[in-house]
Amino acid sequence: MFFHLHQLFPDLTIAGDKVSLLCSTYLSASLSAVHNTSLKHLGFIGSHIGPLALAVVFYETIEKNTIESSKYLDIIDQYHSLLIQEDSNEVLYGRAGYIYALIFIRKYCKDNEEIMSKIGDKKLKEIIKLIIKDGRDGAKKMTVENLKTVNDKITKPALMWSWHNAEYIGAIHGVAGIIATILQCGELAHPYLDELLQTTEWLAELVQSNKNYPARIQSTHDDLIQFCHGAPGILVSFLKIYSLYPTHTSSKNILSNAIAKTDLVWECGILKKGVTGLCHNTLGNAYAFLLTYLITRDEVQLRRALAFGLYGGEWEVKTHKNEERVSDHPWSLFEGLGGGIIYWSDLMFILKNVKQLGVNSESVAQGKVIGFPCFTDL
């Protein structure tokens, strides 16, 4: 959170402390926890990899301490062999989350030849190849019974992954998130582009009668409208895929599908399970509007983003009145106030720079890492 604030507002102080100092303080605490706990997963969000990757970037770009940045990169490198045995490919805990960590480091440390040599194309290619192999194998295992019928024809995706023995399709645990992450690897994803985009188009056809997506294939529940499961996360994934390949033949359909789902998020996206978190709280859903605005420049989407942001600002009153549940981990990034602060900072930056200064929204966003945190903000 503090690193993100530093990227947007480098001179910002909180209670007299620069955000860079606060970033250092909280990062040190996180790294202490890493040293004192065992590794259970390999994703950027749900494991040791996140704090370690942030340490590499923080010490390289803010502290200018190449010794420290190299030290933490070496620790990450020790985990690379575990990816071969890993059976999860999703964003939260699996290989896609590890890919995000590597491209996060590559983005901010691209001028450091030593760092770039340690996490070169070869490592990323190896991980992508493993994910694609599992995706192809998963698609082959799909039976007629669990395929979606569209226009009286049985369709089949080129790729399919499972998590906990179920084919999840959303951003955090499923197909949409895996594809969006791989495509952020640029040219390294090109050998698999047709398969990835064909699967994206197939995914777009899974919309249910209520205009939402199920959490997983054959699920009887289609009422989850949140980032981790349902339309908001798939929408954000589609927006990222479109932004990476805007001229591809499938891109127009992918974008129109994403935009169409913003109405559903507007109507049903205020959640009672919490306000400020990103994963399954209201402000996570708000990114659907903010990121759609950055691509379409549609004022309606910006007003919706602002309305959800203002609603989120009342989180304390609403939880005290029991109108909203306290978030699962109320001070955390993905399930608490930390995520809300990032959303509000992104919204404030866009309002200030796009609305007041009249600059191009896309160029501003790309220069200042506006995107869904730990997912499409590269």
GROMACS .gro file of C-alpha atoms in nm:
model
  378
    1MET     CA    1   0.000   0.000   0.000
    2PHE     CA    2   0.268   0.250   0.099
    3PHE     CA    3   0.476   0.160  -0.206
    4HIS     CA    4   0.174   0.230  -0.426
    5LEU     CA    5   0.114   0.563  -0.253
    6HIS     CA    6   0.478   0.652  -0.311
    7GLN     CA    7   0.443   0.580  -0.682
    8LEU     CA    8   0.142   0.812  -0.711
    9PHE     CA    9   0.239   1.081  -0.460
   10PRO     CA   10   0.614   1.056  -0.385
   11ASP     CA   11   0.615   1.364  -0.160
   12LEU     CA   12   0.319   1.252   0.049
   13THR     CA   13   0.360   1.247   0.427
   14ILE     CA   14   0.132   1.079   0.682
   15ALA     CA   15   0.148   1.208   1.040
   16GLY     CA   16   0.480   1.368   0.951
   17ASP     CA   17   0.638   1.056   0.801
   18LYS     CA   18   0.716   1.018   0.433
   19VAL     CA   19   0.537   0.727   0.270
   20SER     CA   20   0.874   0.584   0.167
   21LEU     CA   21   0.969   0.559   0.536
   22LEU     CA   22   0.638   0.395   0.618
   23CYS     CA   23   0.693   0.152   0.333
   24SER     CA   24   1.032   0.060   0.477
   25THR     CA   25   0.889   0.011   0.826
   26TYR     CA   26   0.603  -0.214   0.723
   27LEU     CA   27   0.815  -0.403   0.472
   28SER     CA   28   1.066  -0.485   0.747
   29ALA     CA   29   0.784  -0.624   0.960
   30SER     CA   30   0.662  -0.837   0.669
   31LEU     CA   31   1.009  -0.970   0.599
   32SER     CA   32   1.047  -1.066   0.964
   33ALA     CA   33   0.732  -1.274   0.932
   34VAL     CA   34   0.872  -1.436   0.618
   35HIS     CA   35   1.183  -1.543   0.804
   36ASN     CA   36   0.979  -1.690   1.090
   37THR     CA   37   0.712  -1.882   0.898
   38SER     CA   38   0.714  -2.168   0.650
   39LEU     CA   39   0.627  -2.126   0.284
   40LYS     CA   40   0.288  -2.273   0.193
   41HIS     CA   41   0.218  -2.117  -0.147
   42LEU     CA   42   0.398  -1.938  -0.431
   43GLY     CA   43   0.169  -1.653  -0.537
   44PHE     CA   44   0.245  -1.283  -0.497
   45ILE     CA   45  -0.062  -1.219  -0.281
   46GLY     CA   46  -0.087  -1.526  -0.061
   47SER     CA   47   0.273  -1.621   0.019
   48HIS     CA   48   0.625  -1.510   0.107
   49ILE     CA   49   0.686  -1.420  -0.257
   50GLY     CA   50   0.497  -1.088  -0.234
   51PRO     CA   51   0.704  -0.925   0.044
   52LEU     CA   52   1.025  -1.061  -0.108
   53ALA     CA   53   0.944  -0.921  -0.453
   54LEU     CA   54   0.849  -0.586  -0.301
   55ALA     CA   55   1.178  -0.586  -0.109
   56VAL     CA   56   1.372  -0.631  -0.433
   57VAL     CA   57   1.192  -0.338  -0.594
   58PHE     CA   58   1.194  -0.114  -0.285
   59TYR     CA   59   1.567  -0.149  -0.220
   60GLU     CA   60   1.652  -0.113  -0.587
   61THR     CA   61   1.431   0.185  -0.674
   62ILE     CA   62   1.379   0.380  -0.352
   63GLU     CA   63   1.668   0.292  -0.121
   64LYS     CA   64   1.918   0.248  -0.408
   65ASN     CA   65   2.069  -0.044  -0.219
   66THR     CA   66   2.163  -0.307  -0.477
   67ILE     CA   67   2.314  -0.538  -0.216
   68GLU     CA   68   1.982  -0.572  -0.035
   69SER     CA   69   1.780  -0.603  -0.354
   70SER     CA   70   2.007  -0.881  -0.480
   71LYS     CA   71   1.984  -1.060  -0.146
   72TYR     CA   72   1.607  -1.082  -0.160
   73LEU     CA   73   1.608  -1.179  -0.525
   74ASP     CA   74   1.838  -1.469  -0.440
   75ILE     CA   75   1.584  -1.586  -0.181
   76ILE     CA   76   1.306  -1.576  -0.441
   77ASP     CA   77   1.526  -1.770  -0.680
   78GLN     CA   78   1.553  -2.052  -0.427
   79TYR     CA   79   1.179  -2.108  -0.458
   80HIS     CA   80   1.183  -2.138  -0.836
   81SER     CA   81   1.239  -2.513  -0.836
   82LEU     CA   82   0.923  -2.560  -0.627
   83LEU     CA   83   0.718  -2.437  -0.922
   84ILE     CA   84   0.791  -2.759  -1.107
   85GLN     CA   85   0.612  -2.955  -0.833
   86GLU     CA   86   0.337  -2.695  -0.777
   87ASP     CA   87  -0.007  -2.816  -0.886
   88SER     CA   88  -0.182  -2.480  -0.865
   89ASN     CA   89  -0.176  -2.233  -1.153
   90GLU     CA   90  -0.410  -1.962  -1.022
   91VAL     CA   91  -0.327  -1.606  -0.921
   92LEU     CA   92  -0.372  -1.615  -0.544
   93TYR     CA   93  -0.150  -1.908  -0.451
   94GLY     CA   94  -0.009  -2.057  -0.770
   95ARG     CA   95   0.217  -2.015  -1.070
   96ALA     CA   96   0.031  -1.718  -1.219
   97GLY     CA   97   0.088  -1.530  -0.894
   98TYR     CA   98   0.457  -1.614  -0.913
   99ILE     CA   99   0.466  -1.483  -1.271
  100TYR     CA  100   0.317  -1.155  -1.147
  101ALA     CA  101   0.599  -1.129  -0.891
  102LEU     CA  102   0.866  -1.171  -1.159
  103ILE     CA  103   0.716  -0.922  -1.405
  104PHE     CA  104   0.662  -0.679  -1.116
  105ILE     CA  105   1.035  -0.693  -1.046
  106ARG     CA  106   1.123  -0.674  -1.414
  107LYS     CA  107   0.912  -0.362  -1.462
  108TYR     CA  108   1.076  -0.163  -1.185
  109CYS     CA  109   1.429  -0.303  -1.209
  110LYS     CA  110   1.470  -0.314  -1.587
  111ASP     CA  111   1.786  -0.101  -1.574
  112ASN     CA  112   1.968  -0.337  -1.337
  113GLU     CA  113   2.144  -0.591  -1.558
  114GLU     CA  114   2.222  -0.828  -1.271
  115ILE     CA  115   1.859  -0.849  -1.161
  116MET     CA  116   1.734  -0.884  -1.517
  117SER     CA  117   1.980  -1.164  -1.585
  118LYS     CA  118   1.858  -1.358  -1.280
  119ILE     CA  119   1.494  -1.336  -1.383
  120GLY     CA  120   1.542  -1.345  -1.756
  121ASP     CA  121   1.309  -1.471  -2.024
  122LYS     CA  122   1.416  -1.831  -1.971
  123LYS     CA  123   1.260  -1.849  -1.624
  124LEU     CA  124   0.933  -1.694  -1.734
  125LYS     CA  125   0.913  -1.915  -2.043
  126GLU     CA  126   0.958  -2.222  -1.825
  127ILE     CA  127   0.669  -2.124  -1.597
  128ILE     CA  128   0.440  -2.023  -1.884
  129LYS     CA  129   0.509  -2.353  -2.058
  130LEU     CA  130   0.410  -2.546  -1.745
  131ILE     CA  131   0.087  -2.350  -1.708
  132ILE     CA  132  -0.005  -2.396  -2.074
  133LYS     CA  133   0.064  -2.770  -2.055
  134ASP     CA  134  -0.168  -2.802  -1.757
  135GLY     CA  135  -0.427  -2.591  -1.941
  136ARG     CA  136  -0.418  -2.814  -2.247
  137ASP     CA  137  -0.439  -3.127  -2.034
  138GLY     CA  138  -0.731  -2.979  -1.842
  139ALA     CA  139  -0.920  -2.896  -2.161
  140LYS     CA  140  -0.874  -3.250  -2.292
  141LYS     CA  141  -1.028  -3.390  -1.973
  142MET     CA  142  -1.346  -3.186  -2.008
  143THR     CA  143  -1.647  -3.398  -2.095
  144VAL     CA  144  -1.959  -3.314  -2.292
  145GLU     CA  145  -2.150  -3.286  -1.964
  146ASN     CA  146  -1.938  -3.000  -1.834
  147LEU     CA  147  -1.913  -2.807  -2.158
  148LYS     CA  148  -2.121  -2.500  -2.226
  149THR     CA  149  -2.376  -2.521  -2.510
  150VAL     CA  150  -2.389  -2.205  -2.720
  151ASN     CA  151  -2.619  -2.173  -3.023
  152ASP     CA  152  -2.693  -2.546  -3.009
  153LYS     CA  153  -2.327  -2.630  -3.054
  154ILE     CA  154  -2.096  -2.784  -2.799
  155THR     CA  155  -1.801  -2.553  -2.755
  156LYS     CA  156  -1.472  -2.638  -2.597
  157PRO     CA  157  -1.195  -2.412  -2.468
  158ALA     CA  158  -0.838  -2.457  -2.579
  159LEU     CA  159  -0.725  -2.432  -2.217
  160MET     CA  160  -0.877  -2.516  -1.880
  161TRP     CA  161  -0.730  -2.527  -1.531
  162SER     CA  162  -0.869  -2.665  -1.208
  163TRP     CA  163  -0.825  -2.562  -0.847
  164HIS     CA  164  -0.932  -2.800  -0.569
  165ASN     CA  165  -1.061  -3.035  -0.840
  166ALA     CA  166  -1.303  -2.780  -0.984
  167GLU     CA  167  -1.278  -2.564  -1.295
  168TYR     CA  168  -1.293  -2.210  -1.157
  169ILE     CA  169  -1.322  -1.934  -1.415
  170GLY     CA  170  -1.270  -1.609  -1.221
  171ALA     CA  171  -0.984  -1.370  -1.161
  172ILE     CA  172  -0.832  -1.499  -0.839
  173HIS     CA  173  -0.863  -1.878  -0.865
  174GLY     CA  174  -0.948  -1.937  -1.227
  175VAL     CA  175  -0.916  -1.908  -1.600
  176ALA     CA  176  -0.963  -1.532  -1.641
  177GLY     CA  177  -0.688  -1.442  -1.396
  178ILE     CA  178  -0.441  -1.694  -1.535
  179ILE     CA  179  -0.487  -1.571  -1.892
  180ALA     CA  180  -0.465  -1.202  -1.800
  181THR     CA  181  -0.144  -1.265  -1.607
  182ILE     CA  182   0.026  -1.468  -1.880
  183LEU     CA  183  -0.058  -1.205  -2.143
  184GLN     CA  184   0.118  -0.941  -1.933
  185CYS     CA  185   0.441  -1.124  -2.018
  186GLY     CA  186   0.436  -0.965  -2.364
  187GLU     CA  187   0.618  -1.148  -2.641
  188LEU     CA  188   0.680  -1.447  -2.416
  189ALA     CA  189   0.307  -1.523  -2.438
  190HIS     CA  190   0.288  -1.492  -2.818
  191PRO     CA  191   0.343  -1.863  -2.897
  192TYR     CA  192   0.020  -1.935  -2.706
  193LEU     CA  193  -0.177  -1.625  -2.806
  194ASP     CA  194  -0.439  -1.803  -3.018
  195GLU     CA  195  -0.515  -2.053  -2.743
  196LEU     CA  196  -0.532  -1.785  -2.475
  197LEU     CA  197  -0.764  -1.557  -2.670
  198GLN     CA  198  -0.983  -1.844  -2.794
  199THR     CA  199  -1.031  -1.947  -2.432
  200THR     CA  200  -1.110  -1.587  -2.340
  201GLU     CA  201  -1.382  -1.572  -2.606
  202TRP     CA  202  -1.518  -1.905  -2.486
  203LEU     CA  203  -1.522  -1.772  -2.132
  204ALA     CA  204  -1.723  -1.467  -2.242
  205GLU     CA  205  -2.002  -1.701  -2.355
  206LEU     CA  206  -2.050  -1.850  -2.009
  207VAL     CA  207  -2.265  -1.558  -1.894
  208GLN     CA  208  -2.576  -1.669  -1.706
  209SER     CA  209  -2.937  -1.552  -1.728
  210ASN     CA  210  -2.873  -1.288  -1.461
  211LYS     CA  211  -2.581  -1.152  -1.669
  212ASN     CA  212  -2.329  -1.280  -1.416
  213TYR     CA  213  -2.070  -1.558  -1.444
  214PRO     CA  214  -2.067  -1.870  -1.227
  215ALA     CA  215  -1.773  -1.922  -0.996
  216ARG     CA  216  -1.689  -2.249  -1.170
  217ILE     CA  217  -1.803  -2.473  -1.452
  218GLN     CA  218  -2.130  -2.655  -1.377
  219SER     CA  219  -2.188  -2.445  -1.067
  220THR     CA  220  -2.552  -2.395  -0.971
  221HIS     CA  221  -2.461  -2.069  -0.796
  222ASP     CA  222  -2.432  -1.753  -1.005
  223ASP     CA  223  -2.501  -1.498  -0.731
  224LEU     CA  224  -2.141  -1.406  -0.641
  225ILE     CA  225  -2.071  -1.060  -0.781
  226GLN     CA  226  -1.725  -0.978  -0.647
  227PHE     CA  227  -1.370  -0.961  -0.770
  228CYS     CA  228  -1.267  -1.313  -0.671
  229HIS     CA  229  -1.577  -1.482  -0.814
  230GLY     CA  230  -1.816  -1.344  -1.071
  231ALA     CA  231  -1.841  -1.059  -1.319
  232PRO     CA  232  -1.622  -0.791  -1.152
  233GLY     CA  233  -1.300  -0.993  -1.165
  234ILE     CA  234  -1.368  -1.133  -1.511
  235LEU     CA  235  -1.451  -0.782  -1.630
  236VAL     CA  236  -1.118  -0.649  -1.500
  237SER     CA  237  -0.937  -0.943  -1.664
  238PHE     CA  238  -1.107  -0.873  -1.998
  239LEU     CA  239  -1.014  -0.503  -1.979
  240LYS     CA  240  -0.649  -0.594  -1.930
  241ILE     CA  241  -0.655  -0.845  -2.215
  242TYR     CA  242  -0.813  -0.585  -2.444
  243SER     CA  243  -0.558  -0.318  -2.347
  244LEU     CA  244  -0.274  -0.555  -2.436
  245TYR     CA  245  -0.419  -0.663  -2.773
  246PRO     CA  246  -0.664  -0.389  -2.883
  247THR     CA  247  -0.635  -0.469  -3.255
  248HIS     CA  248  -0.677  -0.845  -3.234
  249THR     CA  249  -0.985  -0.981  -3.410
  250SER     CA  250  -1.135  -1.100  -3.081
  251SER     CA  251  -1.063  -0.782  -2.885
  252LYS     CA  252  -1.374  -0.585  -2.981
  253ASN     CA  253  -1.597  -0.863  -2.851
  254ILE     CA  254  -1.390  -0.897  -2.533
  255LEU     CA  255  -1.418  -0.524  -2.461
  256SER     CA  256  -1.791  -0.502  -2.534
  257ASN     CA  257  -1.850  -0.800  -2.307
  258ALA     CA  258  -1.661  -0.627  -2.026
  259ILE     CA  259  -1.844  -0.297  -2.066
  260ALA     CA  260  -2.181  -0.474  -2.068
  261LYS     CA  261  -2.110  -0.620  -1.723
  262THR     CA  262  -2.057  -0.280  -1.559
  263ASP     CA  263  -2.436  -0.235  -1.533
  264LEU     CA  264  -2.460  -0.555  -1.329
  265VAL     CA  265  -2.181  -0.440  -1.098
  266TRP     CA  266  -2.353  -0.104  -1.056
  267GLU     CA  267  -2.685  -0.268  -0.969
  268CYS     CA  268  -2.555  -0.547  -0.744
  269GLY     CA  269  -2.195  -0.462  -0.658
  270ILE     CA  270  -2.241  -0.308  -0.312
  271LEU     CA  271  -2.171  -0.607  -0.090
  272LYS     CA  272  -2.271  -0.670   0.270
  273LYS     CA  273  -1.970  -0.885   0.358
  274GLY     CA  274  -1.743  -0.578   0.384
  275VAL     CA  275  -1.670  -0.242   0.227
  276THR     CA  276  -1.302  -0.159   0.194
  277GLY     CA  277  -1.134  -0.483   0.086
  278LEU     CA  278  -1.050  -0.576  -0.270
  279CYS     CA  279  -1.116  -0.948  -0.293
  280HIS     CA  280  -1.484  -0.969  -0.197
  281ASN     CA  281  -1.576  -0.620  -0.075
  282THR     CA  282  -1.742  -0.322  -0.237
  283LEU     CA  283  -1.429  -0.123  -0.325
  284GLY     CA  284  -1.284  -0.420  -0.510
  285ASN     CA  285  -1.591  -0.405  -0.732
  286ALA     CA  286  -1.542  -0.031  -0.780
  287TYR     CA  287  -1.234  -0.100  -0.992
  288ALA     CA  288  -1.469  -0.230  -1.262
  289PHE     CA  289  -1.583   0.128  -1.321
  290LEU     CA  290  -1.250   0.304  -1.275
  291LEU     CA  291  -1.064   0.076  -1.516
  292THR     CA  292  -1.346   0.081  -1.770
  293TYR     CA  293  -1.329   0.460  -1.762
  294LEU     CA  294  -0.957   0.459  -1.835
  295ILE     CA  295  -1.022   0.270  -2.159
  296THR     CA  296  -1.355   0.414  -2.273
  297ARG     CA  297  -1.345   0.769  -2.123
  298ASP     CA  298  -1.715   0.718  -2.046
  299GLU     CA  299  -1.814   0.976  -1.784
  300VAL     CA  300  -2.084   0.744  -1.650
  301GLN     CA  301  -1.817   0.497  -1.542
  302LEU     CA  302  -1.617   0.766  -1.364
  303ARG     CA  303  -1.926   0.883  -1.177
  304ARG     CA  304  -1.996   0.525  -1.074
  305ALA     CA  305  -1.638   0.486  -0.955
  306LEU     CA  306  -1.676   0.801  -0.748
  307ALA     CA  307  -2.012   0.691  -0.604
  308PHE     CA  308  -1.869   0.358  -0.487
  309GLY     CA  309  -1.566   0.540  -0.348
  310LEU     CA  310  -1.788   0.774  -0.146
  311TYR     CA  311  -1.991   0.480  -0.020
  312GLY     CA  312  -1.669   0.315   0.090
  313GLY     CA  313  -1.571   0.627   0.282
  314GLU     CA  314  -1.859   0.557   0.520
  315TRP     CA  315  -1.727   0.212   0.609
  316GLU     CA  316  -1.677   0.286   0.979
  317VAL     CA  317  -2.029   0.419   1.033
  318LYS     CA  318  -2.184   0.135   0.835
  319THR     CA  319  -1.999  -0.137   1.025
  320HIS     CA  320  -2.084   0.019   1.363
  321LYS     CA  321  -2.452   0.022   1.261
  322ASN     CA  322  -2.423  -0.341   1.144
  323GLU     CA  323  -2.528  -0.234   0.796
  324GLU     CA  324  -2.203  -0.389   0.673
  325ARG     CA  325  -1.998  -0.678   0.805
  326VAL     CA  326  -1.645  -0.611   0.925
  327SER     CA  327  -1.402  -0.722   0.653
  328ASP     CA  328  -1.236  -1.060   0.708
  329HIS     CA  329  -0.896  -0.908   0.783
  330PRO     CA  330  -0.997  -0.546   0.840
  331TRP     CA  331  -0.657  -0.379   0.804
  332SER     CA  332  -0.513  -0.592   0.524
  333LEU     CA  333  -0.460  -0.512   0.157
  334PHE     CA  334  -0.687  -0.767  -0.005
  335GLU     CA  335  -0.947  -0.806   0.267
  336GLY     CA  336  -0.945  -0.474   0.449
  337LEU     CA  337  -0.873  -0.104   0.470
  338GLY     CA  338  -0.537  -0.125   0.292
  339GLY     CA  339  -0.716  -0.210  -0.031
  340GLY     CA  340  -0.960   0.074   0.015
  341ILE     CA  341  -0.678   0.323   0.058
  342ILE     CA  342  -0.524   0.210  -0.269
  343TYR     CA  343  -0.858   0.248  -0.446
  344TRP     CA  344  -0.916   0.596  -0.307
  345SER     CA  345  -0.562   0.700  -0.403
  346ASP     CA  346  -0.612   0.574  -0.759
  347LEU     CA  347  -0.948   0.751  -0.782
  348MET     CA  348  -0.801   1.074  -0.645
  349PHE     CA  349  -0.510   1.060  -0.888
  350ILE     CA  350  -0.740   1.010  -1.186
  351LEU     CA  351  -0.979   1.286  -1.077
  352LYS     CA  352  -0.693   1.529  -1.024
  353ASN     CA  353  -0.491   1.456  -1.334
  354VAL     CA  354  -0.757   1.364  -1.587
  355LYS     CA  355  -1.045   1.586  -1.488
  356GLN     CA  356  -0.863   1.894  -1.366
  357LEU     CA  357  -0.554   1.892  -1.583
  358GLY     CA  358  -0.722   1.745  -1.892
  359VAL     CA  359  -0.439   1.504  -1.969
  360ASN     CA  360  -0.482   1.177  -2.158
  361SER     CA  361  -0.618   0.925  -1.910
  362GLU     CA  362  -0.449   0.621  -2.062
  363SER     CA  363  -0.100   0.773  -2.059
  364VAL     CA  364  -0.145   0.893  -1.701
  365ALA     CA  365  -0.263   0.553  -1.589
  366GLN     CA  366   0.018   0.366  -1.760
  367GLY     CA  367   0.279   0.598  -1.614
  368LYS     CA  368   0.142   0.566  -1.262
  369VAL     CA  369   0.050   0.197  -1.233
  370ILE     CA  370  -0.328   0.240  -1.218
  371GLY     CA  371  -0.478  -0.107  -1.230
  372PHE     CA  372  -0.619  -0.370  -1.001
  373PRO     CA  373  -0.355  -0.405  -0.726
  374CYS     CA  374  -0.129  -0.708  -0.750
  375PHE     CA  375  -0.300  -0.816  -1.071
  376THR     CA  376  -0.326  -0.568  -1.360
  377ASP     CA  377  -0.124  -0.273  -1.228
  378LEU     CA  378   0.186  -0.339  -1.441
   0.00000   0.00000   0.00000
